[in-house]
Short mmCIF file of N, CA and C in Angstrom, two decimals:
data_model
loop_
_atom_site.label_atom_id
_atom_site.label_comp_id
_atom_site.label_asym_id
_atom_site.label_seq_id
_atom_site.Cartn_x
_atom_site.Cartn_y
_atom_site.Cartn_z
N MET A 491 -2.51 -10.06 -11.75
CA MET A 491 -1.57 -9.93 -10.66
C MET A 491 -1.55 -8.51 -10.13
N GLY A 492 -1.58 -7.55 -11.01
CA GLY A 492 -1.50 -6.16 -10.59
C GLY A 492 -2.63 -5.74 -9.68
N ALA A 493 -3.83 -6.29 -9.92
CA ALA A 493 -4.97 -5.95 -9.08
C ALA A 493 -4.78 -6.45 -7.65
N ILE A 494 -4.09 -7.55 -7.50
CA ILE A 494 -3.89 -8.13 -6.17
C ILE A 494 -2.88 -7.33 -5.38
N VAL A 495 -1.80 -6.92 -6.00
CA VAL A 495 -0.72 -6.26 -5.27
C VAL A 495 -0.72 -4.75 -5.44
N GLY A 496 -1.65 -4.21 -6.18
CA GLY A 496 -1.66 -2.77 -6.46
C GLY A 496 -1.69 -1.90 -5.22
N ALA A 497 -2.37 -2.36 -4.18
CA ALA A 497 -2.46 -1.57 -2.95
C ALA A 497 -1.12 -1.47 -2.25
N ALA A 498 -0.30 -2.49 -2.40
CA ALA A 498 1.00 -2.48 -1.73
C ALA A 498 2.01 -1.64 -2.49
N TYR A 499 1.84 -1.57 -3.78
CA TYR A 499 2.79 -0.87 -4.63
C TYR A 499 2.04 0.09 -5.54
N PRO A 500 1.41 1.15 -4.98
CA PRO A 500 0.60 2.05 -5.80
C PRO A 500 1.42 2.71 -6.90
N GLY A 501 0.80 2.80 -8.07
CA GLY A 501 1.45 3.45 -9.20
C GLY A 501 2.42 2.57 -9.94
N SER A 502 2.63 1.35 -9.46
CA SER A 502 3.57 0.47 -10.14
C SER A 502 2.83 -0.48 -11.05
N SER A 503 3.48 -0.91 -12.08
CA SER A 503 2.94 -1.91 -12.97
C SER A 503 3.59 -3.23 -12.63
N VAL A 504 2.81 -4.16 -12.12
CA VAL A 504 3.35 -5.44 -11.71
C VAL A 504 3.33 -6.38 -12.90
N SER A 505 4.50 -6.68 -13.40
CA SER A 505 4.64 -7.63 -14.50
C SER A 505 6.03 -8.22 -14.44
N ALA A 506 6.24 -9.25 -15.24
CA ALA A 506 7.55 -9.89 -15.26
C ALA A 506 8.56 -9.07 -16.06
N ASP A 507 8.10 -8.11 -16.84
CA ASP A 507 8.99 -7.28 -17.64
C ASP A 507 9.83 -6.38 -16.75
N GLY A 508 11.11 -6.34 -17.00
CA GLY A 508 11.99 -5.41 -16.30
C GLY A 508 12.32 -5.79 -14.87
N LEU A 509 12.06 -7.03 -14.48
CA LEU A 509 12.33 -7.44 -13.10
C LEU A 509 13.74 -7.95 -12.90
N ARG A 510 14.41 -8.29 -13.96
CA ARG A 510 15.78 -8.79 -13.85
C ARG A 510 16.76 -7.64 -13.94
N ASP A 511 17.75 -7.67 -13.05
CA ASP A 511 18.74 -6.59 -13.04
C ASP A 511 20.14 -7.08 -13.37
N GLY A 512 20.29 -8.36 -13.68
CA GLY A 512 21.59 -8.90 -14.03
C GLY A 512 22.47 -9.24 -12.84
N LEU A 513 21.98 -9.03 -11.64
CA LEU A 513 22.74 -9.33 -10.43
C LEU A 513 22.37 -10.72 -9.91
N PHE A 514 22.99 -11.11 -8.83
CA PHE A 514 22.78 -12.42 -8.24
C PHE A 514 21.29 -12.72 -8.05
N ALA A 515 20.87 -13.91 -8.46
CA ALA A 515 19.51 -14.44 -8.26
C ALA A 515 18.44 -13.48 -8.76
N ASP A 516 18.68 -12.87 -9.90
CA ASP A 516 17.76 -11.84 -10.40
C ASP A 516 16.43 -12.39 -10.90
N GLU A 517 16.27 -13.69 -10.99
CA GLU A 517 15.01 -14.28 -11.46
C GLU A 517 14.01 -14.54 -10.35
N ILE A 518 14.40 -14.36 -9.09
CA ILE A 518 13.53 -14.72 -7.98
C ILE A 518 12.24 -13.90 -7.95
N THR A 519 12.29 -12.64 -8.30
CA THR A 519 11.08 -11.83 -8.31
C THR A 519 10.10 -12.33 -9.36
N GLU A 520 10.62 -12.61 -10.53
CA GLU A 520 9.77 -13.13 -11.60
C GLU A 520 9.16 -14.48 -11.21
N ILE A 521 9.96 -15.35 -10.61
CA ILE A 521 9.47 -16.65 -10.17
C ILE A 521 8.34 -16.46 -9.15
N GLY A 522 8.54 -15.54 -8.22
CA GLY A 522 7.51 -15.27 -7.22
C GLY A 522 6.23 -14.72 -7.82
N LEU A 523 6.38 -13.79 -8.75
CA LEU A 523 5.19 -13.20 -9.36
C LEU A 523 4.39 -14.24 -10.13
N VAL A 524 5.05 -15.05 -10.89
CA VAL A 524 4.36 -16.04 -11.70
C VAL A 524 3.83 -17.18 -10.83
N GLY A 525 4.69 -17.70 -9.95
CA GLY A 525 4.31 -18.86 -9.16
C GLY A 525 3.34 -18.57 -8.03
N VAL A 526 3.58 -17.48 -7.33
CA VAL A 526 2.73 -17.17 -6.18
C VAL A 526 1.56 -16.30 -6.59
N TRP A 527 1.85 -15.11 -7.11
CA TRP A 527 0.76 -14.19 -7.46
C TRP A 527 -0.11 -14.74 -8.58
N GLY A 528 0.51 -15.31 -9.59
CA GLY A 528 -0.27 -15.80 -10.72
C GLY A 528 -1.00 -17.10 -10.40
N ALA A 529 -0.28 -18.09 -9.92
CA ALA A 529 -0.86 -19.41 -9.73
C ALA A 529 -1.68 -19.53 -8.44
N LEU A 530 -1.13 -19.12 -7.31
CA LEU A 530 -1.84 -19.31 -6.04
C LEU A 530 -2.97 -18.30 -5.83
N TRP A 531 -2.67 -17.02 -6.01
CA TRP A 531 -3.68 -16.00 -5.75
C TRP A 531 -4.78 -16.00 -6.81
N GLY A 532 -4.53 -16.58 -7.95
CA GLY A 532 -5.53 -16.63 -9.01
C GLY A 532 -6.48 -17.81 -8.91
N ARG A 533 -6.23 -18.70 -7.96
CA ARG A 533 -7.07 -19.88 -7.81
C ARG A 533 -8.45 -19.52 -7.26
N GLU A 534 -9.43 -20.35 -7.61
CA GLU A 534 -10.76 -20.23 -7.02
C GLU A 534 -10.75 -20.97 -5.68
N GLY A 535 -11.72 -20.76 -4.87
CA GLY A 535 -11.81 -21.48 -3.60
C GLY A 535 -11.73 -20.57 -2.40
N LEU A 536 -10.91 -19.55 -2.47
CA LEU A 536 -10.84 -18.53 -1.43
C LEU A 536 -10.88 -17.16 -2.10
N SER A 537 -11.55 -16.24 -1.45
CA SER A 537 -11.53 -14.87 -1.95
C SER A 537 -10.16 -14.25 -1.70
N ARG A 538 -9.87 -13.16 -2.35
CA ARG A 538 -8.61 -12.46 -2.10
C ARG A 538 -8.53 -12.01 -0.65
N ARG A 539 -9.65 -11.57 -0.11
CA ARG A 539 -9.71 -11.14 1.28
C ARG A 539 -9.31 -12.30 2.20
N ASP A 540 -9.89 -13.48 1.96
CA ASP A 540 -9.57 -14.64 2.79
C ASP A 540 -8.12 -15.08 2.60
N ARG A 541 -7.63 -15.02 1.37
CA ARG A 541 -6.22 -15.37 1.13
C ARG A 541 -5.31 -14.41 1.89
N SER A 542 -5.70 -13.15 1.97
CA SER A 542 -4.91 -12.19 2.74
C SER A 542 -4.86 -12.56 4.21
N LEU A 543 -5.99 -12.97 4.79
CA LEU A 543 -6.00 -13.39 6.20
C LEU A 543 -5.07 -14.58 6.43
N VAL A 544 -5.17 -15.58 5.56
CA VAL A 544 -4.32 -16.76 5.68
C VAL A 544 -2.85 -16.38 5.54
N THR A 545 -2.55 -15.57 4.55
CA THR A 545 -1.16 -15.18 4.28
C THR A 545 -0.58 -14.40 5.45
N LEU A 546 -1.34 -13.49 6.02
CA LEU A 546 -0.85 -12.73 7.17
C LEU A 546 -0.48 -13.65 8.33
N GLY A 547 -1.33 -14.62 8.61
CA GLY A 547 -1.04 -15.55 9.70
C GLY A 547 0.20 -16.38 9.43
N ILE A 548 0.35 -16.83 8.19
CA ILE A 548 1.53 -17.63 7.83
C ILE A 548 2.79 -16.79 7.96
N LEU A 549 2.75 -15.56 7.48
CA LEU A 549 3.93 -14.70 7.53
C LEU A 549 4.34 -14.39 8.96
N ILE A 550 3.36 -14.22 9.85
CA ILE A 550 3.68 -14.01 11.26
C ILE A 550 4.38 -15.25 11.81
N ALA A 551 3.83 -16.43 11.52
CA ALA A 551 4.42 -17.67 12.03
C ALA A 551 5.85 -17.87 11.52
N LEU A 552 6.10 -17.43 10.29
CA LEU A 552 7.43 -17.56 9.72
C LEU A 552 8.41 -16.50 10.21
N GLY A 553 7.88 -15.44 10.83
CA GLY A 553 8.74 -14.34 11.25
C GLY A 553 9.20 -13.49 10.08
N ALA A 554 8.38 -13.42 9.04
CA ALA A 554 8.72 -12.70 7.81
C ALA A 554 8.14 -11.28 7.86
N GLU A 555 8.75 -10.43 8.70
CA GLU A 555 8.20 -9.11 8.95
C GLU A 555 8.16 -8.21 7.71
N ASP A 556 9.19 -8.26 6.86
CA ASP A 556 9.19 -7.42 5.66
C ASP A 556 8.02 -7.77 4.76
N GLU A 557 7.84 -9.07 4.52
CA GLU A 557 6.71 -9.52 3.69
C GLU A 557 5.39 -9.20 4.39
N PHE A 558 5.34 -9.34 5.70
CA PHE A 558 4.12 -9.05 6.45
C PHE A 558 3.69 -7.61 6.22
N GLY A 559 4.63 -6.68 6.28
CA GLY A 559 4.29 -5.27 6.06
C GLY A 559 3.69 -5.05 4.69
N SER A 560 4.25 -5.66 3.68
CA SER A 560 3.69 -5.54 2.33
C SER A 560 2.29 -6.13 2.29
N HIS A 561 2.11 -7.26 2.94
CA HIS A 561 0.80 -7.92 2.91
C HIS A 561 -0.24 -7.21 3.77
N VAL A 562 0.17 -6.39 4.71
CA VAL A 562 -0.79 -5.54 5.42
C VAL A 562 -1.44 -4.60 4.41
N ARG A 563 -0.62 -3.97 3.58
CA ARG A 563 -1.17 -3.05 2.57
C ARG A 563 -1.99 -3.81 1.52
N ILE A 564 -1.52 -4.97 1.13
CA ILE A 564 -2.28 -5.78 0.17
C ILE A 564 -3.62 -6.19 0.79
N GLY A 565 -3.59 -6.60 2.04
CA GLY A 565 -4.82 -6.99 2.73
C GLY A 565 -5.84 -5.86 2.79
N LEU A 566 -5.37 -4.66 3.08
CA LEU A 566 -6.29 -3.52 3.09
C LEU A 566 -6.92 -3.33 1.71
N GLY A 567 -6.11 -3.48 0.67
CA GLY A 567 -6.63 -3.38 -0.69
C GLY A 567 -7.59 -4.50 -1.05
N ASN A 568 -7.46 -5.63 -0.37
CA ASN A 568 -8.34 -6.77 -0.61
C ASN A 568 -9.56 -6.79 0.30
N GLY A 569 -9.75 -5.70 1.04
CA GLY A 569 -10.97 -5.55 1.82
C GLY A 569 -10.86 -5.78 3.31
N LEU A 570 -9.67 -6.08 3.82
CA LEU A 570 -9.51 -6.22 5.26
C LEU A 570 -9.53 -4.85 5.92
N THR A 571 -9.92 -4.82 7.18
CA THR A 571 -9.85 -3.59 7.95
C THR A 571 -8.62 -3.66 8.86
N GLU A 572 -8.21 -2.51 9.36
CA GLU A 572 -7.10 -2.51 10.32
C GLU A 572 -7.43 -3.34 11.55
N ASP A 573 -8.70 -3.29 11.99
CA ASP A 573 -9.10 -4.08 13.16
C ASP A 573 -8.98 -5.57 12.89
N GLU A 574 -9.34 -6.02 11.68
CA GLU A 574 -9.21 -7.43 11.34
C GLU A 574 -7.74 -7.86 11.30
N ILE A 575 -6.89 -7.00 10.78
CA ILE A 575 -5.47 -7.31 10.74
C ILE A 575 -4.91 -7.38 12.17
N ALA A 576 -5.38 -6.48 13.03
CA ALA A 576 -4.96 -6.52 14.44
C ALA A 576 -5.39 -7.84 15.08
N GLU A 577 -6.58 -8.34 14.75
CA GLU A 577 -7.04 -9.61 15.30
C GLU A 577 -6.16 -10.77 14.86
N VAL A 578 -5.65 -10.70 13.61
CA VAL A 578 -4.72 -11.73 13.14
C VAL A 578 -3.45 -11.69 14.00
N VAL A 579 -2.97 -10.49 14.31
CA VAL A 579 -1.78 -10.35 15.15
C VAL A 579 -2.06 -10.91 16.54
N TYR A 580 -3.20 -10.56 17.12
CA TYR A 580 -3.54 -11.05 18.46
C TYR A 580 -3.63 -12.57 18.46
N HIS A 581 -4.35 -13.12 17.49
CA HIS A 581 -4.57 -14.56 17.42
C HIS A 581 -3.26 -15.31 17.22
N SER A 582 -2.37 -14.73 16.44
CA SER A 582 -1.09 -15.39 16.17
C SER A 582 -0.23 -15.47 17.43
N GLY A 583 -0.43 -14.54 18.35
CA GLY A 583 0.33 -14.57 19.59
C GLY A 583 0.15 -15.87 20.35
N GLY A 584 -1.05 -16.43 20.26
CA GLY A 584 -1.34 -17.68 20.95
C GLY A 584 -0.77 -18.91 20.26
N TYR A 585 -0.55 -18.82 18.97
CA TYR A 585 -0.10 -19.98 18.21
C TYR A 585 1.34 -19.87 17.71
N ALA A 586 1.76 -18.67 17.35
CA ALA A 586 3.12 -18.49 16.82
C ALA A 586 4.05 -17.91 17.88
N GLY A 587 3.48 -17.42 18.97
CA GLY A 587 4.28 -16.88 20.06
C GLY A 587 4.24 -15.36 20.14
N PHE A 588 4.39 -14.89 21.36
CA PHE A 588 4.35 -13.45 21.64
C PHE A 588 5.40 -12.66 20.87
N PRO A 589 6.66 -13.11 20.81
CA PRO A 589 7.66 -12.34 20.07
C PRO A 589 7.31 -12.16 18.59
N ARG A 590 6.76 -13.18 17.96
CA ARG A 590 6.37 -13.07 16.55
C ARG A 590 5.21 -12.09 16.40
N ALA A 591 4.26 -12.12 17.32
CA ALA A 591 3.14 -11.19 17.27
C ALA A 591 3.62 -9.76 17.47
N MET A 592 4.55 -9.54 18.37
CA MET A 592 5.08 -8.20 18.59
C MET A 592 5.85 -7.69 17.37
N ALA A 593 6.61 -8.58 16.73
CA ALA A 593 7.33 -8.19 15.51
C ALA A 593 6.34 -7.85 14.39
N ALA A 594 5.25 -8.60 14.31
CA ALA A 594 4.22 -8.32 13.30
C ALA A 594 3.55 -6.98 13.58
N ARG A 595 3.28 -6.70 14.85
CA ARG A 595 2.69 -5.41 15.21
C ARG A 595 3.59 -4.27 14.76
N LYS A 596 4.87 -4.40 15.01
CA LYS A 596 5.83 -3.36 14.61
C LYS A 596 5.84 -3.19 13.09
N ALA A 597 5.85 -4.30 12.35
CA ALA A 597 5.83 -4.23 10.89
C ALA A 597 4.54 -3.62 10.37
N ALA A 598 3.41 -3.96 10.99
CA ALA A 598 2.12 -3.41 10.57
C ALA A 598 2.08 -1.91 10.84
N ARG A 599 2.56 -1.50 11.98
CA ARG A 599 2.57 -0.06 12.29
C ARG A 599 3.40 0.71 11.26
N ALA A 600 4.54 0.15 10.89
CA ALA A 600 5.38 0.80 9.87
C ALA A 600 4.64 0.85 8.53
N ALA A 601 3.99 -0.25 8.16
CA ALA A 601 3.27 -0.30 6.89
C ALA A 601 2.11 0.66 6.86
N LEU A 602 1.52 0.92 8.03
CA LEU A 602 0.38 1.83 8.12
C LEU A 602 0.81 3.28 8.36
N GLY A 603 2.11 3.49 8.47
CA GLY A 603 2.61 4.85 8.68
C GLY A 603 2.39 5.37 10.08
N GLN A 604 2.28 4.46 11.04
CA GLN A 604 2.07 4.85 12.43
C GLN A 604 3.41 4.87 13.15
N SER A 605 3.55 5.83 14.05
CA SER A 605 4.80 5.91 14.80
C SER A 605 4.84 4.80 15.84
N ALA A 606 6.02 4.34 16.13
CA ALA A 606 6.20 3.25 17.09
C ALA A 606 6.14 3.81 18.51
N SER A 607 5.73 2.95 19.43
CA SER A 607 5.71 3.32 20.83
C SER A 607 7.01 2.86 21.49
N ILE A 608 7.19 3.21 22.73
CA ILE A 608 8.38 2.81 23.46
C ILE A 608 8.47 1.30 23.56
N ALA A 609 7.32 0.60 23.60
CA ALA A 609 7.32 -0.86 23.74
C ALA A 609 7.76 -1.58 22.48
N ASP A 610 7.86 -0.87 21.34
CA ASP A 610 8.31 -1.53 20.11
C ASP A 610 9.75 -1.71 20.20
#
């Protein structure tokens, strides 16, 4: 799991240990790590790079900008280029809608440490 998400969270150790804080719904992170990162991302059939492309498109369609920003960094670590990620944003505009594509662009710019333009 750590190899998959290491680019998004550099220097962190991704494990189920220490993820619970005793507050409301504190098991959700552990459930996500085991169920999504462990089970889905560990499957054969698609490379991590390809899974990143699919995930980025899904997150744009869902309007999940916070997750999208994290997955931009994960995608770069899985071999995507910034240009390929931009193409996912462009392509999603035709299928998920212009507002979702614009929100994804804003999230990607933040994840990449780029300053926003007036149009954001």
